[in-house]
Every structure is written in C-alpha cells, then in structure tokens.
PDB file of N, CA and C in Angstrom:
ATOM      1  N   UNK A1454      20.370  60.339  53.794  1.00 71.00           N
ATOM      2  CA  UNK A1454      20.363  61.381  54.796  1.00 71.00           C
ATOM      3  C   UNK A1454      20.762  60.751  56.131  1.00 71.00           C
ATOM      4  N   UNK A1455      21.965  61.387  56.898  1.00 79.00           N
ATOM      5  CA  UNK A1455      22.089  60.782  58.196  1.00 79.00           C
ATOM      6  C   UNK A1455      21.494  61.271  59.141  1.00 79.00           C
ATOM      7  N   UNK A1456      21.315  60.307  60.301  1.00 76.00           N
ATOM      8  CA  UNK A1456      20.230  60.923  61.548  1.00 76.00           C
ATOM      9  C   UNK A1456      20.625  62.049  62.184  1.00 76.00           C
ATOM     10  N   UNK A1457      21.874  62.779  62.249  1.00 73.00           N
ATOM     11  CA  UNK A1457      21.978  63.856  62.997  1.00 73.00           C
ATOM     12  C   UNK A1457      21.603  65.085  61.460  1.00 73.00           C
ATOM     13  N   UNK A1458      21.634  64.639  60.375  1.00 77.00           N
ATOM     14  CA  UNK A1458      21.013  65.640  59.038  1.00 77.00           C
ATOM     15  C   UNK A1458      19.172  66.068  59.765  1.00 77.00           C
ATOM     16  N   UNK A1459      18.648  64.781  59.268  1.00 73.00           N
ATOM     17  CA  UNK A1459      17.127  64.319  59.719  1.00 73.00           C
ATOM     18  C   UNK A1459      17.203  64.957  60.767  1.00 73.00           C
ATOM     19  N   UNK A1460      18.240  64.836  62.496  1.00 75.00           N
ATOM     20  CA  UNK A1460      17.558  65.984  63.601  1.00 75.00           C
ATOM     21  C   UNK A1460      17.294  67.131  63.268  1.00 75.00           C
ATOM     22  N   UNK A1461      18.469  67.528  62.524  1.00 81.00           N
ATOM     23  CA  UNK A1461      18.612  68.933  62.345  1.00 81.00           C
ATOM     24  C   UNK A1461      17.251  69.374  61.019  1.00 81.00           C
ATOM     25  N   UNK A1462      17.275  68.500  60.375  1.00 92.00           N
ATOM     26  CA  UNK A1462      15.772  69.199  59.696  1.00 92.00           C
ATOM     27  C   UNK A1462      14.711  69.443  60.455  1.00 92.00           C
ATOM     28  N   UNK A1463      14.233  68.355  61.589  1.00 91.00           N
ATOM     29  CA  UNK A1463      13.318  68.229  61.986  1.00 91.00           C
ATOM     30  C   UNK A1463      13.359  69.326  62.665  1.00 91.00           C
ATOM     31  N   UNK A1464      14.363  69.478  63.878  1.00 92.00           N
ATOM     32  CA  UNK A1464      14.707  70.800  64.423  1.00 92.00           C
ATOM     33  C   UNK A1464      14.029  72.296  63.854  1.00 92.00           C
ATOM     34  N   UNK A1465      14.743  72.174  62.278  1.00 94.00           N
ATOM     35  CA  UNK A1465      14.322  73.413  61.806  1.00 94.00           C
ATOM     36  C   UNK A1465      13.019  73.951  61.615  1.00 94.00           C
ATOM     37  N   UNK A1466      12.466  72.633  61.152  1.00 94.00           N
ATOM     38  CA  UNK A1466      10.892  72.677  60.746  1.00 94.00           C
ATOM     39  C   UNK A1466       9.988  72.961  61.870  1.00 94.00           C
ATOM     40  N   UNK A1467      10.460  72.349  63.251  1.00 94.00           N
ATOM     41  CA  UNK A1467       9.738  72.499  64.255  1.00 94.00           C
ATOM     42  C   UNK A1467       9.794  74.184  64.634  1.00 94.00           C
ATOM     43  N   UNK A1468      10.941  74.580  64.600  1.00 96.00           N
ATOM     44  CA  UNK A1468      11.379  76.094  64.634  1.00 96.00           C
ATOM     45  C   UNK A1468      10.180  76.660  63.842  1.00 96.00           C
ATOM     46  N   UNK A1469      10.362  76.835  62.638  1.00 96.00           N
ATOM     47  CA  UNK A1469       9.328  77.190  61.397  1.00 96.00           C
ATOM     48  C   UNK A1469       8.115  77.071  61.733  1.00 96.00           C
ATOM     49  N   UNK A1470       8.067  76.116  62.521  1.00 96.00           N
ATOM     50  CA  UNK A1470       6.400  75.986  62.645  1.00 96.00           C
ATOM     51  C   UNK A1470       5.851  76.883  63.732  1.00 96.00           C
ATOM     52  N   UNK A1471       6.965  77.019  64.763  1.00 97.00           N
ATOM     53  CA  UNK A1471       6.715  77.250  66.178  1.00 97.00           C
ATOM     54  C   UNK A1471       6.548  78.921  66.095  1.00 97.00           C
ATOM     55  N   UNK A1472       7.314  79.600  64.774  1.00 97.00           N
ATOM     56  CA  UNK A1472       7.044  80.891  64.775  1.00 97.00           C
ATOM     57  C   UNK A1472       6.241  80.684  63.752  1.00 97.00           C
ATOM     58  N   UNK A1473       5.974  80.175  63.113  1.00 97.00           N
ATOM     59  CA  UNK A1473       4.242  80.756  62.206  1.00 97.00           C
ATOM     60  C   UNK A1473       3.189  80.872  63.409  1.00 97.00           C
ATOM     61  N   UNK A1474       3.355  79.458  64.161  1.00 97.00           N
ATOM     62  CA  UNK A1474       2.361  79.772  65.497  1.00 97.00           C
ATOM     63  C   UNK A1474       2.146  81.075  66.167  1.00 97.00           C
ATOM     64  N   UNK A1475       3.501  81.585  66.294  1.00 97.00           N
ATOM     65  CA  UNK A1475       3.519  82.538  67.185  1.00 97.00           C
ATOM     66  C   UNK A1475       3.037  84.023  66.173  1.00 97.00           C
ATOM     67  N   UNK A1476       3.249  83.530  65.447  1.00 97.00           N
ATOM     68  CA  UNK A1476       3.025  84.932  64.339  1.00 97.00           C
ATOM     69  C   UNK A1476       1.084  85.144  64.046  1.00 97.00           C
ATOM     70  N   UNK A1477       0.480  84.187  64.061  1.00 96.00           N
ATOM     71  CA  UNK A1477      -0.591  83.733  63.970  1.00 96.00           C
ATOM     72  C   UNK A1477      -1.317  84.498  65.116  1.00 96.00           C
ATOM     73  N   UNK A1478      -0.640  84.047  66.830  1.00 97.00           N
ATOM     74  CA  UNK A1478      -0.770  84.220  67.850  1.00 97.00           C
ATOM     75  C   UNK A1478      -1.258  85.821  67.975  1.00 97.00           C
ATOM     76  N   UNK A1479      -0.173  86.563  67.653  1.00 96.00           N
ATOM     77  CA  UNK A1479       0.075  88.220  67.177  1.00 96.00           C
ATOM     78  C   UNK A1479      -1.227  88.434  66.594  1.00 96.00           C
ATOM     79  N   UNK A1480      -1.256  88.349  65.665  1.00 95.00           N
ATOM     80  CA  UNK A1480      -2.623  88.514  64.501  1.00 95.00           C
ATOM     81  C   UNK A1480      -4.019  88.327  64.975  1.00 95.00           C
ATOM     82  N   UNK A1481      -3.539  86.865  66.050  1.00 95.00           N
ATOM     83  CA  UNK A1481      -5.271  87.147  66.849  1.00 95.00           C
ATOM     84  C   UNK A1481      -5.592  87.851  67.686  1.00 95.00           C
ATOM     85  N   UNK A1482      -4.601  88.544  68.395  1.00 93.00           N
ATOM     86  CA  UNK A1482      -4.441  90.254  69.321  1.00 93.00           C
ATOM     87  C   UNK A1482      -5.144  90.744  68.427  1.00 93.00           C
ATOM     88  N   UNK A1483      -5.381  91.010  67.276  1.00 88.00           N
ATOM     89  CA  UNK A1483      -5.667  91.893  66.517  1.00 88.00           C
ATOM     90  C   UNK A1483      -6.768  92.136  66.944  1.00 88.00           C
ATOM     91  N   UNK A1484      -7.865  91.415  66.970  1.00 85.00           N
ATOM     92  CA  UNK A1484      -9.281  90.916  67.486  1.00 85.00           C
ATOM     93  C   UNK A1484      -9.673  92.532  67.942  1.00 85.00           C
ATOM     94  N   UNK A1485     -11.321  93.165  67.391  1.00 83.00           N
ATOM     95  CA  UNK A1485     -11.269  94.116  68.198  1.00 83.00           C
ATOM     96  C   UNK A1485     -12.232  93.456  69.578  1.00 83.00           C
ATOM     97  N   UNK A1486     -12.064  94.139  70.717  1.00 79.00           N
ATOM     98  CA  UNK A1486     -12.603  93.596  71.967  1.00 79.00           C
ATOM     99  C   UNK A1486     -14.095  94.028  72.148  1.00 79.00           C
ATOM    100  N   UNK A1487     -14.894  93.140  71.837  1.00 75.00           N
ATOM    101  CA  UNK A1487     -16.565  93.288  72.061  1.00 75.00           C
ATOM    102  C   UNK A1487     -16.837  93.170  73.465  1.00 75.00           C
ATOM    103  N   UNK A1488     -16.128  93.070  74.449  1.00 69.00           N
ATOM    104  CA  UNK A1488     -16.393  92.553  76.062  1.00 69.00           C
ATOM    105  C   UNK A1488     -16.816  91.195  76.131  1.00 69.00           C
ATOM    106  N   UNK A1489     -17.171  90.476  77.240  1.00 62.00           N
ATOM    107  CA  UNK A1489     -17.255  89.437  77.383  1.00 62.00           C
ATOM    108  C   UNK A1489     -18.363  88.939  77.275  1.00 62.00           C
ATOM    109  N   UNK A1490     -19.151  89.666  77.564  1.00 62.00           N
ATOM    110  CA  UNK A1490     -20.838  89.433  77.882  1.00 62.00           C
ATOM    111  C   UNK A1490     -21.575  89.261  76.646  1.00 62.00           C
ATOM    112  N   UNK A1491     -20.904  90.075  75.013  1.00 59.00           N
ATOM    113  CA  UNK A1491     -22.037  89.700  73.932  1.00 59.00           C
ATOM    114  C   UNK A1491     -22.643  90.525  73.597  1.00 59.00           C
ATOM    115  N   UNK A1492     -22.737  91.699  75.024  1.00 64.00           N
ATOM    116  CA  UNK A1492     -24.205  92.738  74.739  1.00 64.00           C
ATOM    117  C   UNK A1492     -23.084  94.028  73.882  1.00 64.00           C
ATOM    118  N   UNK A1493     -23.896  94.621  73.115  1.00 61.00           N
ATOM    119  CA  UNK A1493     -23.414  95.264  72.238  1.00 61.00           C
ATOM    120  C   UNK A1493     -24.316  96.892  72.706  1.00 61.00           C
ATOM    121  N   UNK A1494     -23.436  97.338  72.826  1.00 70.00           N
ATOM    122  CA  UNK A1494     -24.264  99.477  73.079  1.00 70.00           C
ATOM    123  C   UNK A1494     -23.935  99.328  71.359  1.00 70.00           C
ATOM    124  N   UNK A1495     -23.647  99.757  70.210  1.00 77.00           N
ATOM    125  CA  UNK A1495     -23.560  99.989  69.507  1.00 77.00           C
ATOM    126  C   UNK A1495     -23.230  98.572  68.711  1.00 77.00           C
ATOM    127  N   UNK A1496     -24.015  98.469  67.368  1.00 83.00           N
ATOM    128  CA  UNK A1496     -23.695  97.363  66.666  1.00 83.00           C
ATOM    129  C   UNK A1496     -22.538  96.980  65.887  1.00 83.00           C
ATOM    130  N   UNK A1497     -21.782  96.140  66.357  1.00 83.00           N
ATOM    131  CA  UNK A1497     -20.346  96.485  65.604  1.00 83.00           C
ATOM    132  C   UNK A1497     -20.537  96.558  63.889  1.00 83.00           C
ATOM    133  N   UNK A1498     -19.583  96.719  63.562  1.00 88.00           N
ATOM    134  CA  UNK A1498     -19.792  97.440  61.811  1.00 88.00           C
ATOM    135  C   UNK A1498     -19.560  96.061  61.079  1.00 88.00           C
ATOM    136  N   UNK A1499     -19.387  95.304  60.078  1.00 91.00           N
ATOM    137  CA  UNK A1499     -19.403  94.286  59.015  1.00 91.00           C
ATOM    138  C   UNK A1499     -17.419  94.003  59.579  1.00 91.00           C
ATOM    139  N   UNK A1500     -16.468  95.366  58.968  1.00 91.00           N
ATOM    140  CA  UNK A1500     -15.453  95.036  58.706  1.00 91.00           C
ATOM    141  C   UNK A1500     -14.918  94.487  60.631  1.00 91.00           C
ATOM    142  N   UNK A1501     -15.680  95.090  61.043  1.00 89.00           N
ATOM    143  CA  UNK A1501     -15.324  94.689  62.350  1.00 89.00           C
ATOM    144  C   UNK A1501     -15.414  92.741  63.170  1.00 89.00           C
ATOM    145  N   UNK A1502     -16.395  92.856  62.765  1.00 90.00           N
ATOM    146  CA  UNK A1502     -17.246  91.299  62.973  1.00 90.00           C
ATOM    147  C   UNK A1502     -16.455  90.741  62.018  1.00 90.00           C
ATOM    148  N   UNK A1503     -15.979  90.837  60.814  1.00 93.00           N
ATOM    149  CA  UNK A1503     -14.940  90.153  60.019  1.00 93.00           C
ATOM    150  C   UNK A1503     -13.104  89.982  60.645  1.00 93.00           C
ATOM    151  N   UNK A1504     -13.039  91.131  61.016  1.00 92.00           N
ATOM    152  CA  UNK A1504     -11.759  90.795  61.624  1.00 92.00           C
ATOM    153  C   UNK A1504     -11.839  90.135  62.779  1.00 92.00           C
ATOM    154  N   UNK A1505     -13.236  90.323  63.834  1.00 90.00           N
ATOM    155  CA  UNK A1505     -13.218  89.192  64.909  1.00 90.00           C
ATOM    156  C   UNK A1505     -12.997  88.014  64.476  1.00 90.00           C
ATOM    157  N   UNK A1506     -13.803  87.964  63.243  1.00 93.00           N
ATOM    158  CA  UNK A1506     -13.893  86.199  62.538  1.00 93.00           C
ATOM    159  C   UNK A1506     -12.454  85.668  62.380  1.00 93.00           C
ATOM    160  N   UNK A1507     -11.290  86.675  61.895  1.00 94.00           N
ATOM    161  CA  UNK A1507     -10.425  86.272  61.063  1.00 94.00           C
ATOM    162  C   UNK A1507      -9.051  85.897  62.406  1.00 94.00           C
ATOM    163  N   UNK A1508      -9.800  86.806  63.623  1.00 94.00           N
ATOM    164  CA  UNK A1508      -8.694  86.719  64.301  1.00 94.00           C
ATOM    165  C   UNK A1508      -8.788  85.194  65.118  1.00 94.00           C
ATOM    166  N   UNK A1509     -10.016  85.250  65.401  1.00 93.00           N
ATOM    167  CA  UNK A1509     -10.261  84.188  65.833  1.00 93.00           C
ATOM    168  C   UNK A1509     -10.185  82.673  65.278  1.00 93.00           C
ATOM    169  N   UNK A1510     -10.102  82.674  63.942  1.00 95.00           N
ATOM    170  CA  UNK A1510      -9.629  81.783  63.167  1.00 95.00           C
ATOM    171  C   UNK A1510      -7.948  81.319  63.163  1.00 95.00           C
ATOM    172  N   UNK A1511      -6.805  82.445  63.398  1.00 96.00           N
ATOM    173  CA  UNK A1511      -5.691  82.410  63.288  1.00 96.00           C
ATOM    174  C   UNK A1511      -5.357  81.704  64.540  1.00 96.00           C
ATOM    175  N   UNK A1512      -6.068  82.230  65.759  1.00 96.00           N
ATOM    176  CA  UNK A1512      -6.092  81.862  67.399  1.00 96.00           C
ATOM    177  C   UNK A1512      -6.201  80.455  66.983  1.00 96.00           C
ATOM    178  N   UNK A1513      -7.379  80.098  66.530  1.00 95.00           N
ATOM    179  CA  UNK A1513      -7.715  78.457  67.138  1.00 95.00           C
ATOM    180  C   UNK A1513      -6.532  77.656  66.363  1.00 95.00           C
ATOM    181  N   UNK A1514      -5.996  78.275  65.129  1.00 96.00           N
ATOM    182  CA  UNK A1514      -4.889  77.565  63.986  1.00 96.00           C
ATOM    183  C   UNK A1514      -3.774  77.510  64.611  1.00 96.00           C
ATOM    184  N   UNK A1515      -3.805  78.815  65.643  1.00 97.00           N
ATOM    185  CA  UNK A1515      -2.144  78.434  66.704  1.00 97.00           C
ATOM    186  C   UNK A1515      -2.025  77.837  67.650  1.00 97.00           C
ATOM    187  N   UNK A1516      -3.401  77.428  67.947  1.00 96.00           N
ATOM    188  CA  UNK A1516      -3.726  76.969  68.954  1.00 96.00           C
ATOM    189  C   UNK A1516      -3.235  75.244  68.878  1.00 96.00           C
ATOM    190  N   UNK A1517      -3.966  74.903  67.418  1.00 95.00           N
ATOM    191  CA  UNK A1517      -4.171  73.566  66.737  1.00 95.00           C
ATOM    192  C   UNK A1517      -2.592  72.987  66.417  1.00 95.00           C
ATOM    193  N   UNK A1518      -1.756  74.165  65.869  1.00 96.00           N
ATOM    194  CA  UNK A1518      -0.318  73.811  65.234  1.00 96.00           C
ATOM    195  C   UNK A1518       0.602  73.649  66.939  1.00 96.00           C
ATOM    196  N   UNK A1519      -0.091  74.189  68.041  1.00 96.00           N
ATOM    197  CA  UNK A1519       1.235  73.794  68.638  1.00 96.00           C
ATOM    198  C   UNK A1519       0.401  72.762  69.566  1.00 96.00           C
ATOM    199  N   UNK A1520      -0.503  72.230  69.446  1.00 94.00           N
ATOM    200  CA  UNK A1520      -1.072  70.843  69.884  1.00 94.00           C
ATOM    201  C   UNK A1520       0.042  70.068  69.311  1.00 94.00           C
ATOM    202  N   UNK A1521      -0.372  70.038  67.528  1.00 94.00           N
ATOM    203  CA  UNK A1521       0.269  69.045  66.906  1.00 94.00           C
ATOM    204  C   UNK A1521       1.743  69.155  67.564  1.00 94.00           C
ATOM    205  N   UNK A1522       2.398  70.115  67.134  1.00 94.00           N
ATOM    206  CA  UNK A1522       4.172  69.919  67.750  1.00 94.00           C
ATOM    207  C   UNK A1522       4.218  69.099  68.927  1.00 94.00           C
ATOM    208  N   UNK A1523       3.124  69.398  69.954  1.00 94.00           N
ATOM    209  CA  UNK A1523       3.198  69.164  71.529  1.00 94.00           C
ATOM    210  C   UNK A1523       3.044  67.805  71.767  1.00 94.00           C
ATOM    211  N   UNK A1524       1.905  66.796  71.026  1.00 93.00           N
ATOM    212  CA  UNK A1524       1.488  66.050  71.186  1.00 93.00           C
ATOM    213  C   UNK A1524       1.726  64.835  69.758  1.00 93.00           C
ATOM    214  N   UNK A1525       2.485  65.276  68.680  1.00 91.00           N
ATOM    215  CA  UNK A1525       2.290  64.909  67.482  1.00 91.00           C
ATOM    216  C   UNK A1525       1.601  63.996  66.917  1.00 91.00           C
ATOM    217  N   UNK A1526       0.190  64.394  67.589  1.00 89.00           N
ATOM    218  CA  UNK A1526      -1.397  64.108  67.120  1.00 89.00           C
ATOM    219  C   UNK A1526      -2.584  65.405  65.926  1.00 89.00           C
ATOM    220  N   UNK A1527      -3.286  64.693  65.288  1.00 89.00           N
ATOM    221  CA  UNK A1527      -4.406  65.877  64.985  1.00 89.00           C
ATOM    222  C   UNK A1527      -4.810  66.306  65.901  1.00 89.00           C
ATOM    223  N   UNK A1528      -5.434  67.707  66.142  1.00 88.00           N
ATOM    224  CA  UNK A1528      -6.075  67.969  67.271  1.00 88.00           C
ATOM    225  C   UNK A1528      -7.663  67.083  66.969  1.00 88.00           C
ATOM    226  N   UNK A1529      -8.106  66.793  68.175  1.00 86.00           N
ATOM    227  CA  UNK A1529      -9.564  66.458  68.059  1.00 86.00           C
ATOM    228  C   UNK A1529     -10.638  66.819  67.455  1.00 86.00           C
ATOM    229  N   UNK A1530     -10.910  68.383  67.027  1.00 85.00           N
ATOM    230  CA  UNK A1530     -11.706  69.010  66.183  1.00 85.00           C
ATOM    231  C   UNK A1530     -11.043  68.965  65.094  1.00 85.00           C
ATOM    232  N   UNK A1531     -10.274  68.171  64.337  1.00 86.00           N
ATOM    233  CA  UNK A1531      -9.579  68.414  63.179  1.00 86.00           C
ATOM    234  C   UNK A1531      -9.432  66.946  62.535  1.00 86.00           C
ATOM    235  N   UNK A1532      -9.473  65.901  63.293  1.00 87.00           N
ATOM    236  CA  UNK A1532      -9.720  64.630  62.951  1.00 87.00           C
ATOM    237  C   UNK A1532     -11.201  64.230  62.110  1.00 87.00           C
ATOM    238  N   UNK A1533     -10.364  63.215  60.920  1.00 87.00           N
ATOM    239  CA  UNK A1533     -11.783  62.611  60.112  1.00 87.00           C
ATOM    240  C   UNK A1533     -12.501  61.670  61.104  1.00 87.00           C
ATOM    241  N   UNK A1534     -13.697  61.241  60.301  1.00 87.00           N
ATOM    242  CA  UNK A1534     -14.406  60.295  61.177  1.00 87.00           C
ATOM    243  C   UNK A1534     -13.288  59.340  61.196  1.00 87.00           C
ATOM    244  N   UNK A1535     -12.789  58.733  60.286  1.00 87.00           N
ATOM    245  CA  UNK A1535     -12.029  57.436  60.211  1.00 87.00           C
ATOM    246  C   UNK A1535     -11.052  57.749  61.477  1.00 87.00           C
ATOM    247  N   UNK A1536      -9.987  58.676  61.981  1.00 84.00           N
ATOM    248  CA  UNK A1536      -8.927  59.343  62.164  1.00 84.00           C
ATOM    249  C   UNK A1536     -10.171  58.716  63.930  1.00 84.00           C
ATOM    250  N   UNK A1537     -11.448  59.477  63.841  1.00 85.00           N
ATOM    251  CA  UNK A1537     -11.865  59.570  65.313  1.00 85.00           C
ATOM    252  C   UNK A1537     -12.617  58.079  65.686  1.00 85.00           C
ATOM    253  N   UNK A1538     -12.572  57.478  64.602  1.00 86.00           N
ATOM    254  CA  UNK A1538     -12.801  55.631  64.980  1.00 86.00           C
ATOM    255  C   UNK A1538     -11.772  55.171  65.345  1.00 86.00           C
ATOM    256  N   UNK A1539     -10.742  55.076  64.828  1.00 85.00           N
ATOM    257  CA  UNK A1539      -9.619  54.694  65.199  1.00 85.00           C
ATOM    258  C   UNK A1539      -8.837  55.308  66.848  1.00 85.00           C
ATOM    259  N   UNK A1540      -9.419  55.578  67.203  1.00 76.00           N
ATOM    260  CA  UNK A1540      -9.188  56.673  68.662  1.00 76.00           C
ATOM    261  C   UNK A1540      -9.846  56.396  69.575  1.00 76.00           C
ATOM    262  N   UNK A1541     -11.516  55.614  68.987  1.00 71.00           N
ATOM    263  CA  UNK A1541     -12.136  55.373  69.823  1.00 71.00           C
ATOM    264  C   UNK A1541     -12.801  56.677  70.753  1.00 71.00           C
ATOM    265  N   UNK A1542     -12.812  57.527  69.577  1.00 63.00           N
ATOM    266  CA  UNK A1542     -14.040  59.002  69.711  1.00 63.00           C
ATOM    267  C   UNK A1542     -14.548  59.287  69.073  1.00 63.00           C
ATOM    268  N   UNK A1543     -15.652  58.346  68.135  1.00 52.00           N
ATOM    269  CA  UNK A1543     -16.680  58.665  67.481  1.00 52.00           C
ATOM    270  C   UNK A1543     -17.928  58.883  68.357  1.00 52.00           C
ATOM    271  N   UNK A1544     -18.381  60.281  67.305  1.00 50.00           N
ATOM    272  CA  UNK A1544     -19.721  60.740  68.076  1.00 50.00           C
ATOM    273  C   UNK A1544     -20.537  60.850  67.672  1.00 50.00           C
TER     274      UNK A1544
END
C-alpha cells in the first residue's frame, strides 16, 4: 500500500468516524428535557427515563469518539488500569 493510498484511507475512516459522531450527536437531542434542577412535578414514565439513559449514553460515545480523532488518545474514563499507569493517572 502506498502512503498517499494509507492517507486516503485514513482520510476516509476519519470521515466515517466523524459522521457516526455526529449522527450519535443527533440521537442525544433526542433526550426528553427533565429541566435542570432534578425536581420532577410529575414522575417521568420508565420509557422516558430509558431514553434519557440511551441518549445520554450516545452523547458521552460522541463525545469520547471525537476526543479520540482529536487527540488520538483513549479518553480518560475509558482507559484500563494498565492504559492509566502508564499515564501516570492511577487512582
């Protein structure tokens, strides 16, 4: 494989990645909005508190994938112990 092949993969993949991010991004809009504060007038319903869960899961994953692109590190909450010895951030 020649190095301008290899840019151009890398290129692509970074592309690929950069819209799953963004697609991810979308999905955690989804989120329904409880306000900021926590306090609840009405108790949200099961399927509701599940899609908070799910959106909020996609958020922190787009969050995490364009660390990696940005920095081409694990993010810190995503590192093994070994990964956070070697870093010199074991806790």
């Amino acid at each position: 494989m020649t190095a301008k092949t290899m840019h151009h993969t890398e290129a692509s993949i970074r592309a690929t990645l950069t819209t799953l991010a963004e697609r991810w991004e979308q999905m955690a809009k989804s989120a329904p909005d409880f306000g900021g504060d926590g306090l609840f007038i009405d108790e949200p319903a099961p399927a509701q508190l599940q899609q908070f869960e799910r959106a909020t899961t996609y958020g922190r994953a787009a969050a995490d994938l364009r660390e990696v692109l940005r920095t081409g590190r694990i993010p810190h909450g995503l590192m093994t112990d070994a990964e956070l010895d070697a870093h010199g951030n074991a806790q």
